[in-house]
């Protein structure tokens, strides 16, 4: 844990869940989806991620159930490998190496030992569907080189290929063509729609295809929103098609569901799931307002569940009667991030733009979206080309008690709609409630807003700066009269400086000073009297970032300009302390230390510099953290401080640094892989799915017995979640061994039972003994004894003897690791 | 999934008076009935007994009016000089009044000649009142004395000579027959006890006292004099509780509402103000045509009677509760449908699931939900909505614009429908809060209907009207800008830091917008 590895940039916040269609397991208990280099297994009932299947070295592009064994899953990836997994245990069974980039994967019941994949051979835009024979072999890695060609000139997307009627034919669409290949006849028929020359049929392009699993029927979706149902296509002359038209924008995906009569599901940008019963125009059902464009639709093999994948990185599990039953939501990424990254002081969740008009609260620890806060509160109309109201700015204040948001909509140059909303945290409902709405707080765009977060400030204060050349100070005032009690925000002060545009604002740590930058000039204001105290001007371009130093460096003010100069002013002497040439894109102060992280942009990529305002030499430099431009960054305070001893990494002890690139991937610095970061509690929850997991099950259940091979891990877990050792507590053993009819009433036993579960002081002290690292040599034997005791206690078995036996069989390496674990620095416990 | 979100109706701050439950209560009176008296109305007093007649003292006459009569039902005019302070006894059978010549007369309501005459004051008697035991009368006069009279044998019982100036107001306690309060032009208010021969509490008001009032409990005393109203805590020995200065001329009369929760004061500044007696904040105020001398409230605040210096008596009656169900009621389901399942006893294993509450959507929201955009626009352009709540209409137009379908909704209208839209524009275009949205709508209308202009005289007339309106607005803005320029010049000469920049932005923006529409 303390071992110093090199610091790596690690992707976090998950990858997109909506890249490909989700796949259901045969019993509809699980749903699989590709997510970057991994495959995620979710439970359809609890929305919880059960397993992450990792092993591919590039983007996973397709998954399918093994038709011969429904407990196995095939996956293919850009790294040219097809892998077979056991998804119930999350084990990789086999790897087939194909060798070229695989774009999509299909399996077929009747095609034995072979799967179908899409590859592109010569030209970059020409794709082929080939079948790959998977050789039977007992070894883990097998080469599968036997490719046989099926269809040429097809679309890259797996939505454009479908196998129909139990594998009799395969249909593929591209541009204006529908090609059908019959496996038995080994012939290809091609149907063409009137092309784009004709203006009426300009949007005739095929977008997706689906085949009826039992009948000879092909459904195709088109760009103009039509769905065509093709029949009799085995005859190139006599084929017929019928049109279904409801969508007014392109059809994104189609799927057939064939239980109790067939129905066709379609979805598109309208974010409405349409079910066409019996494939008839008048028999349709809708599930509207799904939130975002439907990208993919999939149906479970049993036909009882549907799953829609949406452009906002979300999957919705929908019951057959069109009732949404579960929502699996990842980090919403499909939109521009205007608000930047923030940390909610209450939940420690990452807050940024989410769904249109929403703020998303995203837990970094559990890689899961906590909730969406609806800011704009208007019906979302998902027409292409509409100018939407954008949530442009947000800030938290007063330890999460207040949230300020700014939304704007600009249709033409002169027509700007601007609204500022202030939300208060309601303890009763545990959510934010709208308190004040300010229409047109400024005449022009708001460029920055910040709260005064000083501890002593008795009155919440907010400052907004705008392009109209003013900054406004808003304070919370008492708005109550004899009828009701109320508080509201009003403008307290309007400041300006020679009609320059105000670009940034920042409060000092103690809240006594306010710095506002007006283009090239920084002005310092007294927050008591709102008097202009002094100005700094470096004539080095407009100020892009502004921040005060913290703690011991609170006398410094830092400013980064557009011309690539980083300046540090001393507020005591009112003079420039130092300046450096650095093209700063992101500058973020660490709330727990004096450190400031700056990310600079050069032609090579983005570089990270960590420094203290008191000296111009950086503490830490990491070159080339990302090839793209970094847009936002934030320091997240750690729950449990790390203890990097190396000087270079000490800046990561108290906080972790997250940053967001232009393509909206959330990255951080870490020495661990993302799998290791999963907290033990969440692992424990994943432990077993088959049995109902009640709290009692965790305390008294049998599952610990079964996991003895994983004992070390277990010990760690128990240490962290601090579950007490039930077996050694006399009260509980007495309770369990006394016949039920002689026991006193349950209410009498309850308090005793609960008390017995509390941690006793002895275990605490046992934990604290190994604090002293210097004594480790002499105490080694004692230590190991203690360790044995400790692990034994953790063993929650009915048979303690068995537990002991196993401990004595600890291998050397395991023992070593145990000892290492004991040497972990626990000094943070005593730290205030 | 999330349900339909209704259109956010932009709420604008209500200018002027805030609407509270007090303003609603005190505005719920009919237009006043004006009755002309012979002189300034110095006193109005309601009988406490039904039918709640009231006595009006003006000049040398006392008129008794019925609650809803405009003519006096009885008149006492046997005064040689000006009469003062006609007051009913608690049982409403006797009436006492002072007069300029120093005499006090006691009348039976049913009779005409005075029952008793109390002689003893040497100067004008401005205040008389019955004590709580109904058998005594308290009087205060300009000869600086306060006297207590016995009714049965019409004798003077006690005389207090503690005031050093005219005694102009007084009030007897409603609970204790021996306690009464008088206020004098010597700036003091004194509380007398008939059992002790002298004042028990004396408080300094600071101005000549024009009116005093004891709360029904007797614990609080209100005195009015000069511009001040002061409230005294009598149980604490006359400690000043609060001093109110809300009128800008002398306060002449005080009155409590029937609930005791509100205090009313009338003043020479022609205003009646209503105070909350818990917070002593003004919750409402009435305006009258002339300076107010007297004020009275009927039982249950049913009537407000105000007497003024010009001899006008203003009588306001409370509006009767509006009868709502004038429309024929729709047939409702039978009673048994409502009690169905009500007597079902919950079993132990049952889980109670409440029916999800149905969200009520406005009609225009229902149309918008189903994308019936023209219908939604028609609905908010109905005169009932467009005139009463133009902000809803504007919000819907804004929402349609946001959805990008405003042009579709405005297109394809016949003469009648388009003139309705134009009417709305003409009425609201010049309002700054609606202007940005409506100017956009007007542009779209002009674009759509330009080819067919000249086909309908009605619509053409409206267009011309709109054009005139816009031209007028442009002239107006130009003038404003000129004024602003002048003001800027003035401000520039001064060192004052305050700049009218905000105003300037508003004006110039409006100007630009108007220019655009003209082109």
XYZ file of C-alpha atoms in Angstrom, chain A residues 15-293:
279
model
C -17.043 4.572 -19.588
C -20.113 4.857 -21.676
C -22.687 2.168 -21.108
C -24.559 2.918 -24.290
C -21.888 1.985 -26.821
C -23.584 -1.257 -27.865
C -26.857 -3.024 -27.243
C -27.186 -4.523 -23.806
C -27.585 -8.294 -23.589
C -29.806 -10.103 -21.120
C -28.939 -13.402 -19.520
C -31.243 -16.316 -20.291
C -33.117 -16.005 -17.011
C -33.341 -12.174 -17.298
C -31.611 -11.815 -13.939
C -28.590 -10.044 -15.334
C -27.976 -7.567 -18.058
C -24.563 -7.160 -19.681
C -23.195 -4.093 -21.317
C -19.865 -3.113 -22.746
C -18.115 -0.304 -20.962
C -14.802 0.748 -22.398
C -12.355 -2.138 -22.041
C -14.640 -3.966 -19.652
C -17.922 -5.778 -19.669
C -20.245 -4.940 -16.815
C -22.760 -7.326 -15.370
C -25.713 -5.673 -13.683
C -28.520 -7.226 -11.753
C -31.829 -6.289 -13.338
C -33.589 -6.311 -9.991
C -31.256 -4.204 -7.880
C -29.463 -2.080 -10.532
C -26.225 -3.063 -8.788
C -23.082 -3.861 -10.736
C -22.357 -7.490 -9.888
C -19.189 -8.161 -11.856
C -16.787 -6.337 -14.054
C -15.276 -8.674 -16.611
C -11.861 -7.354 -17.519
C -9.260 -8.781 -19.784
C -9.559 -7.027 -23.103
C -6.879 -4.538 -23.942
C -8.965 -2.301 -26.130
C -12.548 -1.165 -26.539
C -14.992 -4.060 -26.294
C -17.215 -3.909 -29.337
C -19.651 -6.761 -28.992
C -21.063 -9.277 -26.545
C -23.369 -12.227 -27.099
C -24.510 -15.160 -24.990
C -23.019 -18.494 -25.902
C -25.941 -20.243 -27.661
C -24.777 -23.612 -26.431
C -24.324 -22.663 -22.805
C -26.416 -19.850 -21.451
C -24.117 -19.261 -18.534
C -21.318 -18.190 -20.845
C -20.735 -15.016 -22.730
C -18.711 -14.229 -25.852
C -17.121 -10.836 -26.283
C -15.040 -9.284 -29.017
C -12.837 -6.255 -28.974
C -10.691 -3.976 -31.092
C -7.658 -5.878 -29.800
C -8.606 -8.743 -32.135
C -9.622 -11.257 -29.531
C -12.817 -13.120 -28.832
C -13.141 -14.127 -25.211
C -15.483 -16.541 -23.536
C -16.536 -15.747 -19.984
C -18.370 -17.395 -17.168
C -20.390 -14.404 -16.017
C -21.784 -15.882 -12.808
C -18.312 -16.088 -11.323
C -16.695 -13.497 -13.493
C -14.029 -15.866 -14.810
C -12.377 -15.808 -18.187
C -12.703 -19.257 -19.739
C -11.047 -18.971 -23.118
C -9.445 -16.538 -25.495
C -9.566 -16.875 -29.283
C -7.089 -14.717 -31.103
C -8.362 -13.564 -34.482
C -5.790 -10.917 -35.097
C -7.659 -8.096 -36.785
C -9.895 -5.375 -35.396
C -13.334 -6.798 -34.629
C -16.211 -4.359 -34.898
C -19.224 -6.473 -34.019
C -20.066 -9.974 -32.879
C -23.031 -12.240 -33.631
C -23.815 -15.765 -32.567
C -26.272 -18.205 -34.028
C -27.903 -21.291 -32.542
C -27.535 -23.369 -35.643
C -24.046 -22.309 -36.608
C -21.971 -24.706 -34.575
C -18.534 -23.703 -33.388
C -18.522 -20.482 -35.264
C -19.393 -16.892 -34.569
C -19.821 -14.001 -36.931
C -17.761 -10.852 -36.702
C -17.464 -7.660 -38.691
C -14.008 -6.716 -39.879
C -12.640 -4.231 -42.344
C -9.982 -5.475 -44.673
C -8.718 -3.022 -47.233
C -10.414 0.320 -47.316
C -11.234 2.086 -44.069
C -14.928 2.364 -44.853
C -15.629 -1.088 -46.283
C -16.680 -3.691 -43.775
C -17.225 -7.396 -44.183
C -19.213 -9.883 -42.219
C -17.223 -13.071 -41.792
C -17.795 -16.201 -39.828
C -14.993 -17.352 -37.540
C -14.581 -21.011 -36.726
C -13.689 -21.415 -33.108
C -11.354 -24.417 -32.805
C -11.966 -26.847 -30.001
C -8.975 -26.961 -27.788
C -8.341 -27.298 -24.106
C -5.737 -24.576 -23.895
C -6.591 -21.110 -22.603
C -5.492 -19.231 -25.672
C -6.331 -20.481 -29.112
C -5.663 -18.980 -32.477
C -8.757 -18.768 -34.625
C -7.661 -17.983 -38.115
C -10.308 -19.802 -40.103
C -12.407 -16.979 -41.518
C -15.075 -17.517 -44.141
C -16.598 -14.604 -45.955
C -20.371 -14.013 -45.706
C -21.326 -10.482 -46.771
C -19.456 -7.550 -48.185
C -20.011 -3.806 -48.196
C -21.914 -3.544 -44.941
C -22.168 -0.920 -42.249
C -19.835 -0.906 -39.297
C -22.580 -0.660 -36.704
C -24.055 -3.923 -35.394
C -27.481 -2.290 -35.603
C -27.277 -2.657 -39.369
C -26.977 -6.442 -39.361
C -29.569 -8.905 -38.183
C -30.010 -12.650 -38.352
C -33.529 -13.872 -38.918
C -35.860 -16.816 -38.686
C -33.596 -19.053 -36.647
C -30.574 -18.293 -38.725
C -31.911 -18.902 -42.217
C -30.737 -15.584 -43.525
C -28.839 -12.485 -42.507
C -29.961 -8.995 -43.429
C -27.633 -6.022 -43.649
C -28.371 -2.437 -44.547
C -26.177 0.354 -45.749
C -27.120 3.709 -47.268
C -29.988 2.814 -49.605
C -29.421 -0.936 -49.826
C -30.868 -3.866 -47.996
C -28.952 -7.057 -48.681
C -30.164 -10.427 -47.540
C -27.923 -13.498 -47.598
C -29.579 -16.912 -47.407
C -27.391 -19.491 -45.755
C -29.051 -22.492 -47.339
C -29.159 -21.168 -50.880
C -25.916 -19.250 -50.398
C -27.314 -16.392 -52.437
C -27.564 -12.686 -51.786
C -30.556 -10.553 -52.705
C -30.212 -6.811 -52.745
C -33.088 -4.322 -52.516
C -32.603 -0.650 -53.253
C -34.702 2.295 -52.231
C -34.968 5.340 -54.468
C -31.843 7.337 -53.893
C -31.039 10.754 -52.636
C -31.295 12.478 -56.030
C -35.005 12.618 -55.610
C -35.794 15.291 -53.106
C -38.829 13.541 -51.744
C -36.849 10.485 -50.792
C -33.789 12.356 -49.668
C -33.966 10.875 -46.216
C -34.589 7.314 -47.235
C -31.320 6.035 -45.793
C -31.465 2.879 -43.755
C -30.441 3.367 -40.154
C -31.080 -0.001 -38.565
C -32.505 -3.412 -39.211
C -34.197 -6.122 -37.160
C -35.423 -9.560 -38.171
C -38.387 -11.410 -36.863
C -36.996 -14.418 -35.005
C -39.656 -16.854 -36.251
C -41.176 -15.459 -39.430
C -39.739 -14.201 -42.662
C -40.055 -10.562 -41.887
C -37.441 -7.817 -41.810
C -38.013 -4.429 -40.195
C -35.821 -1.537 -41.256
C -35.604 1.920 -39.796
C -34.974 5.013 -41.869
C -33.662 8.482 -41.467
C -37.019 10.104 -42.120
C -38.587 8.228 -39.220
C -40.298 5.521 -41.259
C -40.158 1.856 -40.428
C -40.520 -0.559 -43.335
C -41.573 -4.157 -42.889
C -40.308 -6.363 -45.691
C -41.884 -9.666 -46.626
C -41.480 -12.177 -49.447
C -37.930 -11.036 -49.869
C -36.746 -14.437 -51.045
C -38.098 -13.407 -54.409
C -36.354 -10.366 -55.831
C -39.374 -9.423 -57.927
C -42.358 -10.104 -55.713
C -41.131 -8.648 -52.497
C -43.483 -6.291 -50.607
C -43.052 -3.821 -47.842
C -45.380 -1.869 -45.585
C -44.622 1.407 -43.877
C -45.099 2.371 -40.257
C -44.619 6.028 -39.555
C -44.711 7.677 -36.172
C -41.201 8.955 -35.540
C -40.503 12.378 -36.907
C -36.752 11.984 -36.658
C -34.530 9.093 -37.545
C -35.224 5.668 -36.092
C -32.292 4.794 -33.891
C -33.031 1.164 -33.155
C -35.588 -1.585 -33.660
C -36.227 -4.840 -31.852
C -38.752 -7.645 -32.109
C -40.356 -9.159 -29.067
C -42.186 -12.413 -29.602
C -44.084 -13.485 -26.554
C -47.863 -13.664 -26.769
C -47.970 -12.263 -30.236
C -45.186 -10.354 -31.815
C -44.542 -6.728 -31.305
C -41.942 -4.388 -32.679
C -40.136 -1.849 -30.504
C -38.692 1.292 -31.951
C -37.021 4.345 -30.519
C -35.291 7.481 -31.606
C -34.439 11.013 -30.716
C -37.938 11.718 -29.405
C -36.937 9.580 -26.379
C -40.204 7.704 -26.643
C -40.252 3.924 -26.778
C -42.930 2.857 -29.262
C -44.342 -0.628 -29.235
C -46.124 -1.663 -32.433
C -48.414 -4.544 -31.548
C -48.883 -7.073 -34.330
C -46.842 -4.714 -36.509
C -49.890 -2.590 -37.217
C -49.957 1.157 -37.580
C -52.923 1.705 -35.291
C -51.895 -0.686 -32.529
C -49.174 1.217 -30.831
C -48.232 1.882 -27.251
C -45.884 4.542 -25.969
C -43.522 4.983 -23.097
C -42.711 8.690 -23.310
C -40.227 10.996 -21.568
C -37.362 8.579 -21.167
C -35.012 11.517 -20.799
C -32.671 11.233 -23.750
C -32.301 9.793 -27.236
